[in-house]
Amino acid sequence: MDKSKILIIGCGGCGNNQLDTLMELDRRYTGIFMNTNLSEMENLKYFDKERRCFHVPNAEGTGKDRNLAEKYIKEDASKFAKSITNFINQSMIILMGSADGGTGSKAMIMLAKLIKKFCPDKSINIIPTFPNIGESDIAFQNTIDFWNELMELKNGKNGKGSIIDSIQFIDNNKGNEKEVNIKAMKELDRSFEIAEGKLDNSDSNRVHTSKGYKVILNLDERIRKTEDAIDKAISESMFYMPDNFECDDIIANINGELFDLNVIKDKFEYYNFNKFNTNGTRNEIVLGGCDIPTEAIELVKEALKEIKARKRNRVQKEDLIIKTPKIEKEDEETAISSSDITSKDLNDLFADDRFWDIF
């Protein structure tokens, strides 16, 4: 694909870091950093407040509060809408962010709606990062809420059809956040370079924007058995894999001397578009239009269930009551009640500078 035609919007802290990593890999992408917390963006290498920024002013983050994020985005919706129409040369838009946060998880949903309203001809694609199972209950609840909203975008609601195309889920259980971000962005970046030989940019664009879940597989040329190389690519990917590998569209760019194309064709079930290049210098397979994997949300649901169970069984110590000595009666008579104090009382109190010496 022509990377200059791809607009990446990094939403929230997670999406901002992923976008910065992707632009480090290739400056041809058009990137926009979107956040309610300016400080999370300012230290990033490719952040540009004047040219690559959707910032909600006078906000300092949302503290994982999706309702607050929604309020902020609605207040600045006109600004976002106006800004997005300036990117007329970008035909493919990717929204990235964390599924469990406040800003990112809400922005991916709301900006997708805004973009489709004002730029209906553009392809909208979403890449959320699902939380590590060691996160908090609010993170898991946010993820479930995000999932439900994402499925509405995918399946349509109130008589309206789907407004998004490809979807991919990044698995934050595959390592620490920085490591996962780097590996996932490398996989994504490499997939956009699949066009070679018999494969052209239109073939790549078709599979990358195919409606449904997208799978990227990079084959390790050190593994000579094709099926083993595919299995390794599946297990080591930073993205969740679907429950099966039936798809609408498939393209592959492989070195035919290293890998057997017939094995690849037998491994995957595809129904619409398929195209293969066997004279490639790369070894990649991209599937478009797969079923949405349920493992990501099932892990979150189980993790939330476990946290709630632990909370129910939690034994809390009774609050300790600290007793204070009673004020002597004569002190009570001389004490000034805060409800009765007057400006004259205050003037008299501070007239003697020795007041400050008693504390």
Coordinates of C-alpha atoms in Angstrom, one line a residue:
M1 CA 0.0 0.0 0.0
D2 CA 1.0 3.6 -0.4
K3 CA 1.8 4.5 3.2
S4 CA 1.3 8.2 2.4
K5 CA -2.4 7.4 1.9
I6 CA -2.8 6.0 5.4
L7 CA -3.8 8.3 8.3
I8 CA -3.1 6.9 11.7
I9 CA -4.9 8.5 14.7
G10 CA -3.3 7.5 18.0
C11 CA -6.0 7.9 20.7
G12 CA -5.0 8.4 24.4
G13 CA -1.6 7.5 25.9
C14 CA -1.4 4.0 24.5
G15 CA -2.4 5.1 21.0
N16 CA 0.0 8.0 21.1
N17 CA 3.0 5.7 22.0
Q18 CA 2.0 3.3 19.2
L19 CA 1.8 6.0 16.6
D20 CA 5.1 7.4 17.7
T21 CA 6.6 3.9 17.3
L22 CA 5.0 3.5 13.8
M23 CA 6.3 6.8 12.6
E24 CA 9.8 5.9 13.8
L25 CA 9.6 2.9 11.5
D26 CA 8.4 4.9 8.5
R27 CA 7.9 8.7 8.2
R28 CA 5.6 8.3 5.2
Y29 CA 2.5 7.7 7.5
T30 CA 0.4 10.7 8.3
G31 CA -0.1 10.7 12.0
I32 CA -2.4 12.5 14.4
F33 CA -1.9 12.4 18.2
M34 CA -5.3 12.7 20.0
N35 CA -5.4 13.0 23.8
T36 CA -7.1 14.8 26.7
N37 CA -3.7 15.0 28.4
L38 CA -1.2 17.2 26.6
S39 CA 1.7 16.1 28.8
E40 CA 1.4 12.5 27.5
M41 CA 2.0 13.7 24.0
E42 CA 4.6 16.5 24.4
N43 CA 7.6 14.2 25.0
L44 CA 7.0 12.0 22.0
K45 CA 9.4 12.3 19.1
Y46 CA 6.9 12.9 16.3
F47 CA 4.3 14.9 18.2
D48 CA 3.7 18.3 16.6
K49 CA 1.2 20.5 18.4
E50 CA 0.5 22.7 15.4
R51 CA 0.3 20.0 12.6
R52 CA -0.3 16.6 14.2
C53 CA -2.5 17.1 17.2
F54 CA -6.2 16.8 18.3
H55 CA -6.0 18.1 21.9
V56 CA -8.9 18.8 24.2
P57 CA -7.8 22.1 25.9
N58 CA -8.1 22.6 29.7
A59 CA -8.2 18.9 30.4
E60 CA -5.7 16.8 32.2
G61 CA -6.7 13.3 31.3
T62 CA -9.8 11.4 32.3
G63 CA -8.6 9.0 34.9
K64 CA -10.1 6.0 32.9
D65 CA -13.5 7.8 33.1
R66 CA -15.1 7.1 29.7
N67 CA -18.1 9.3 30.5
L68 CA -15.7 12.2 31.1
A69 CA -13.9 11.4 27.8
E70 CA -17.3 11.4 26.0
K71 CA -18.1 14.8 27.5
Y72 CA -14.8 16.3 26.3
I73 CA -15.0 14.9 22.8
K74 CA -18.6 16.1 22.4
E75 CA -17.5 19.6 23.4
D76 CA -14.8 19.6 20.7
A77 CA -16.6 17.6 18.1
S78 CA -16.8 20.5 15.7
K79 CA -13.0 21.0 15.9
F80 CA -12.3 17.3 15.3
A81 CA -14.8 17.2 12.4
K82 CA -13.2 20.3 10.7
S83 CA -9.7 18.9 11.2
I84 CA -10.4 15.5 9.7
T85 CA -11.8 17.0 6.5
N86 CA -8.3 18.5 5.8
F87 CA -6.9 15.1 5.2
I88 CA -8.4 14.6 1.7
N89 CA -5.4 12.6 0.4
Q90 CA -5.6 9.8 3.0
S91 CA -8.1 7.1 1.9
M92 CA -7.5 4.7 4.8
I93 CA -7.8 5.8 8.4
I94 CA -6.6 3.7 11.4
L95 CA -7.7 4.4 14.9
M96 CA -5.4 3.0 17.6
G97 CA -5.7 3.1 21.4
S98 CA -6.3 1.1 24.6
A99 CA -9.6 -0.7 25.0
D100 CA -9.4 -0.3 28.8
G101 CA -8.6 3.4 29.2
G102 CA -10.8 6.5 29.3
T103 CA -9.7 8.7 26.5
G104 CA -8.5 6.1 24.0
S105 CA -11.3 3.6 24.3
K106 CA -14.0 6.3 23.9
A107 CA -12.2 8.3 21.2
M108 CA -11.8 5.4 18.9
I109 CA -15.6 4.9 18.9
M110 CA -16.6 8.5 18.7
L111 CA -14.1 9.6 16.2
A112 CA -15.0 6.7 13.9
K113 CA -18.6 8.0 13.9
L114 CA -17.4 11.5 13.2
I115 CA -15.2 10.5 10.4
K116 CA -17.9 8.4 8.7
K117 CA -20.3 11.3 9.0
F118 CA -18.0 13.9 7.4
C119 CA -15.9 11.6 5.2
P120 CA -18.1 8.7 4.2
D121 CA -15.8 7.6 1.4
K122 CA -12.9 6.8 3.7
S123 CA -12.1 3.4 5.0
I124 CA -12.2 3.3 8.8
N125 CA -10.1 0.6 10.6
I126 CA -9.7 0.1 14.4
I127 CA -6.8 -1.5 16.3
P128 CA -7.4 -1.6 20.0
T129 CA -5.0 -2.9 22.6
F130 CA -6.6 -5.3 25.1
P131 CA -5.4 -5.2 28.7
N132 CA -3.1 -7.5 30.5
I133 CA -5.1 -9.8 32.8
G134 CA -3.3 -8.2 35.8
E135 CA -5.2 -4.9 35.4
S136 CA -7.9 -3.4 37.6
D137 CA -11.6 -3.9 37.6
I138 CA -12.3 -0.5 36.1
A139 CA -10.0 -1.4 33.2
F140 CA -11.9 -4.6 32.6
Q141 CA -15.3 -2.9 32.8
N142 CA -14.1 -0.2 30.4
T143 CA -13.0 -2.9 28.0
I144 CA -16.3 -4.7 28.1
D145 CA -18.1 -1.3 27.5
F146 CA -15.7 -0.6 24.6
W147 CA -16.3 -4.1 23.1
N148 CA -20.1 -3.6 23.1
E149 CA -19.8 -0.3 21.4
L150 CA -17.3 -1.7 18.9
M151 CA -19.6 -4.5 17.9
E152 CA -22.3 -1.9 17.3
L153 CA -20.0 -0.1 14.9
K154 CA -19.2 -3.4 13.2
N155 CA -22.7 -4.8 13.0
G156 CA -24.7 -1.7 12.7
K157 CA -27.5 -0.3 14.9
N158 CA -30.9 1.4 14.5
G159 CA -31.1 0.3 10.9
K160 CA -27.7 1.7 10.0
G161 CA -25.0 -0.6 8.6
S162 CA -21.4 -1.1 9.7
I163 CA -19.2 2.0 9.6
I164 CA -15.9 0.3 10.1
D165 CA -13.8 -2.1 8.0
S166 CA -10.9 -4.1 9.3
I167 CA -10.3 -4.8 13.0
Q168 CA -7.3 -6.2 14.9
F169 CA -6.7 -6.7 18.6
I170 CA -3.3 -6.3 20.2
D171 CA -2.6 -8.7 23.0
N172 CA -0.9 -7.0 26.0
N173 CA -0.3 -10.3 27.7
K174 CA 2.5 -11.0 25.2
G175 CA 5.1 -9.0 27.1
N176 CA 5.6 -5.6 28.7
E177 CA 3.8 -2.6 27.1
K178 CA 6.8 -1.2 25.4
E179 CA 7.9 -4.6 23.9
V180 CA 4.3 -5.4 22.7
N181 CA 4.0 -1.9 21.1
I182 CA 7.2 -2.2 19.2
K183 CA 6.6 -5.8 17.9
A184 CA 3.0 -5.1 17.0
M185 CA 3.8 -1.9 15.1
K186 CA 6.6 -3.8 13.2
E187 CA 4.1 -6.4 12.2
L188 CA 1.6 -3.8 11.0
D189 CA 4.2 -1.7 9.2
R190 CA 5.6 -4.8 7.4
S191 CA 2.1 -5.9 6.3
F192 CA 1.7 -2.7 4.3
E193 CA 4.8 -3.5 2.3
I194 CA 3.4 -6.9 1.0
A195 CA 2.9 -5.6 -2.6
E196 CA 5.5 -7.1 -4.9
G197 CA 5.6 -8.9 -8.2
K198 CA 2.1 -10.0 -9.0
L199 CA 0.7 -8.2 -6.0
D200 CA 0.0 -4.5 -6.4
N201 CA -1.2 -1.7 -4.1
S202 CA -4.8 -2.3 -5.0
D203 CA -4.6 -5.9 -4.0
S204 CA -3.0 -4.9 -0.7
N205 CA -5.6 -2.2 -0.1
R206 CA -8.5 -4.7 -0.7
V207 CA -7.4 -7.2 1.9
H208 CA -6.3 -4.6 4.4
T209 CA -9.7 -2.9 4.4
S210 CA -11.8 -6.0 4.1
K211 CA -14.7 -5.9 6.5
G212 CA -14.1 -8.1 9.6
Y213 CA -11.0 -9.2 11.4
K214 CA -7.6 -9.0 9.8
V215 CA -4.7 -11.4 10.3
I216 CA -1.0 -10.7 9.5
L217 CA 1.4 -13.7 9.4
N218 CA 5.2 -13.2 8.9
L219 CA 6.8 -16.5 8.0
D220 CA 10.3 -17.3 9.5
E221 CA 12.4 -18.4 6.6
R222 CA 14.7 -20.3 9.0
I223 CA 11.9 -22.8 9.4
R224 CA 11.8 -24.9 6.2
K225 CA 8.5 -26.7 6.8
T226 CA 5.7 -24.4 5.6
E227 CA 3.1 -25.6 8.1
D228 CA 5.5 -25.2 11.0
A229 CA 6.4 -21.7 9.8
I230 CA 2.7 -20.8 9.7
D231 CA 2.0 -22.2 13.2
K232 CA 5.0 -20.2 14.6
A233 CA 3.8 -17.0 13.0
I234 CA 0.3 -17.6 14.6
S235 CA 1.7 -18.3 18.1
E236 CA 4.2 -15.4 18.1
S237 CA 2.0 -12.7 16.7
M238 CA 1.3 -9.7 19.0
F239 CA -2.3 -9.8 17.8
Y240 CA -5.1 -12.1 18.9
M241 CA -5.9 -14.8 16.4
P242 CA -9.5 -15.7 15.3
D243 CA -11.1 -19.0 16.4
N244 CA -10.7 -20.3 12.8
F245 CA -8.9 -19.0 9.7
E246 CA -11.8 -18.9 7.3
C247 CA -11.7 -15.5 5.5
D248 CA -13.1 -13.5 2.7
D249 CA -9.8 -12.3 1.2
I250 CA -6.2 -13.5 1.2
I251 CA -2.9 -12.4 -0.3
A252 CA 0.5 -13.9 0.2
N253 CA 4.0 -12.8 -0.9
I254 CA 6.5 -15.6 -0.5
N255 CA 9.7 -17.0 -1.8
G256 CA 8.5 -20.1 -3.6
E257 CA 11.9 -21.8 -3.1
L258 CA 11.4 -21.7 0.7
F259 CA 7.7 -22.2 1.2
D260 CA 5.1 -24.4 -0.5
L261 CA 2.2 -22.4 -1.9
N262 CA -0.1 -25.4 -2.0
V263 CA 0.3 -25.9 1.8
I264 CA -0.7 -22.3 2.3
K265 CA -3.8 -22.7 0.1
D266 CA -4.8 -25.8 2.0
K267 CA -4.2 -24.2 5.4
F268 CA -6.7 -21.3 4.9
E269 CA -10.3 -21.3 3.7
Y270 CA -11.0 -18.2 1.5
Y271 CA -14.2 -17.3 -0.3
N272 CA -13.8 -14.1 -2.3
F273 CA -10.5 -12.6 -3.4
N274 CA -7.2 -14.4 -3.5
K275 CA -3.8 -13.6 -5.0
F276 CA -0.4 -15.0 -4.5
N277 CA 3.1 -14.0 -5.5
T278 CA 5.7 -16.7 -5.3
N279 CA 8.7 -14.7 -6.5
G280 CA 8.9 -12.5 -3.4
T281 CA 11.7 -11.3 -1.3
R282 CA 9.3 -11.3 1.7
N283 CA 7.3 -14.1 3.3
E284 CA 4.0 -12.8 4.5
I285 CA 0.3 -13.7 4.4
V286 CA -2.5 -11.3 5.1
L287 CA -6.1 -12.5 5.6
G288 CA -9.1 -10.1 5.6
G289 CA -12.7 -10.6 6.6
C290 CA -12.1 -13.3 9.3
D291 CA -14.5 -13.8 12.2
I292 CA -13.9 -11.7 15.3
P293 CA -11.8 -13.6 17.9
T294 CA -13.7 -14.0 21.2
E295 CA -10.7 -15.0 23.3
A296 CA -9.8 -11.3 24.0
I297 CA -13.1 -10.4 25.6
E298 CA -13.5 -13.8 27.3
L299 CA -10.2 -13.3 29.2
V300 CA -11.4 -9.8 30.3
K301 CA -14.7 -11.1 31.5
E302 CA -13.1 -13.9 33.5
A303 CA -10.6 -11.5 35.0
L304 CA -13.3 -9.1 36.1
K305 CA -15.3 -12.0 37.5
E306 CA -12.3 -13.1 39.6
I307 CA -11.7 -9.5 40.9
K308 CA -15.4 -9.2 42.0
A309 CA -15.2 -12.6 43.7
R310 CA -12.1 -11.5 45.7
K311 CA -13.7 -8.3 46.7
R312 CA -16.8 -10.1 48.0
N313 CA -14.6 -12.4 50.1
R314 CA -12.4 -9.6 51.4
V315 CA -12.2 -9.2 55.2
Q316 CA -11.8 -5.6 56.2
K317 CA -10.6 -4.5 59.6
E318 CA -12.9 -2.3 61.5
D319 CA -12.0 1.3 61.5
L320 CA -10.1 2.4 64.6
I321 CA -11.7 5.1 66.6
I322 CA -9.2 7.5 68.1
K323 CA -10.4 9.0 71.4
T324 CA -9.3 12.6 72.2
P325 CA -9.1 14.1 75.7
K326 CA -12.1 16.2 76.6
I327 CA -11.6 20.0 76.6
E328 CA -11.6 21.4 80.1
K329 CA -14.7 23.4 81.0
E330 CA -12.7 26.6 81.4
D331 CA -11.2 26.2 78.0
E332 CA -14.6 25.6 76.5
E333 CA -15.8 29.0 77.9
T334 CA -12.9 30.9 76.4
A335 CA -12.9 29.1 73.0
I336 CA -14.3 31.1 70.1
S337 CA -16.9 29.3 68.0
S338 CA -16.1 29.4 64.3
S339 CA -19.8 30.1 63.7
D340 CA -19.8 33.1 66.0
I341 CA -16.5 34.7 65.0
T342 CA -16.7 38.2 63.7
S343 CA -14.3 40.5 61.8
K344 CA -13.6 42.3 65.2
D345 CA -12.6 39.0 66.7
L346 CA -10.2 38.3 63.9
N347 CA -8.7 41.8 64.1
D348 CA -8.2 41.5 67.9
L349 CA -6.7 38.0 67.5
F350 CA -4.1 39.0 65.0
A351 CA -3.4 42.4 66.5
D352 CA -0.9 40.8 68.9
D353 CA 1.9 39.3 66.7
R354 CA 2.6 36.8 69.5
F355 CA -0.3 34.7 68.1
W356 CA 2.0 33.1 65.6
D357 CA 4.4 32.0 68.3
I358 CA 2.0 29.6 69.9
F359 CA 1.9 27.2 66.9

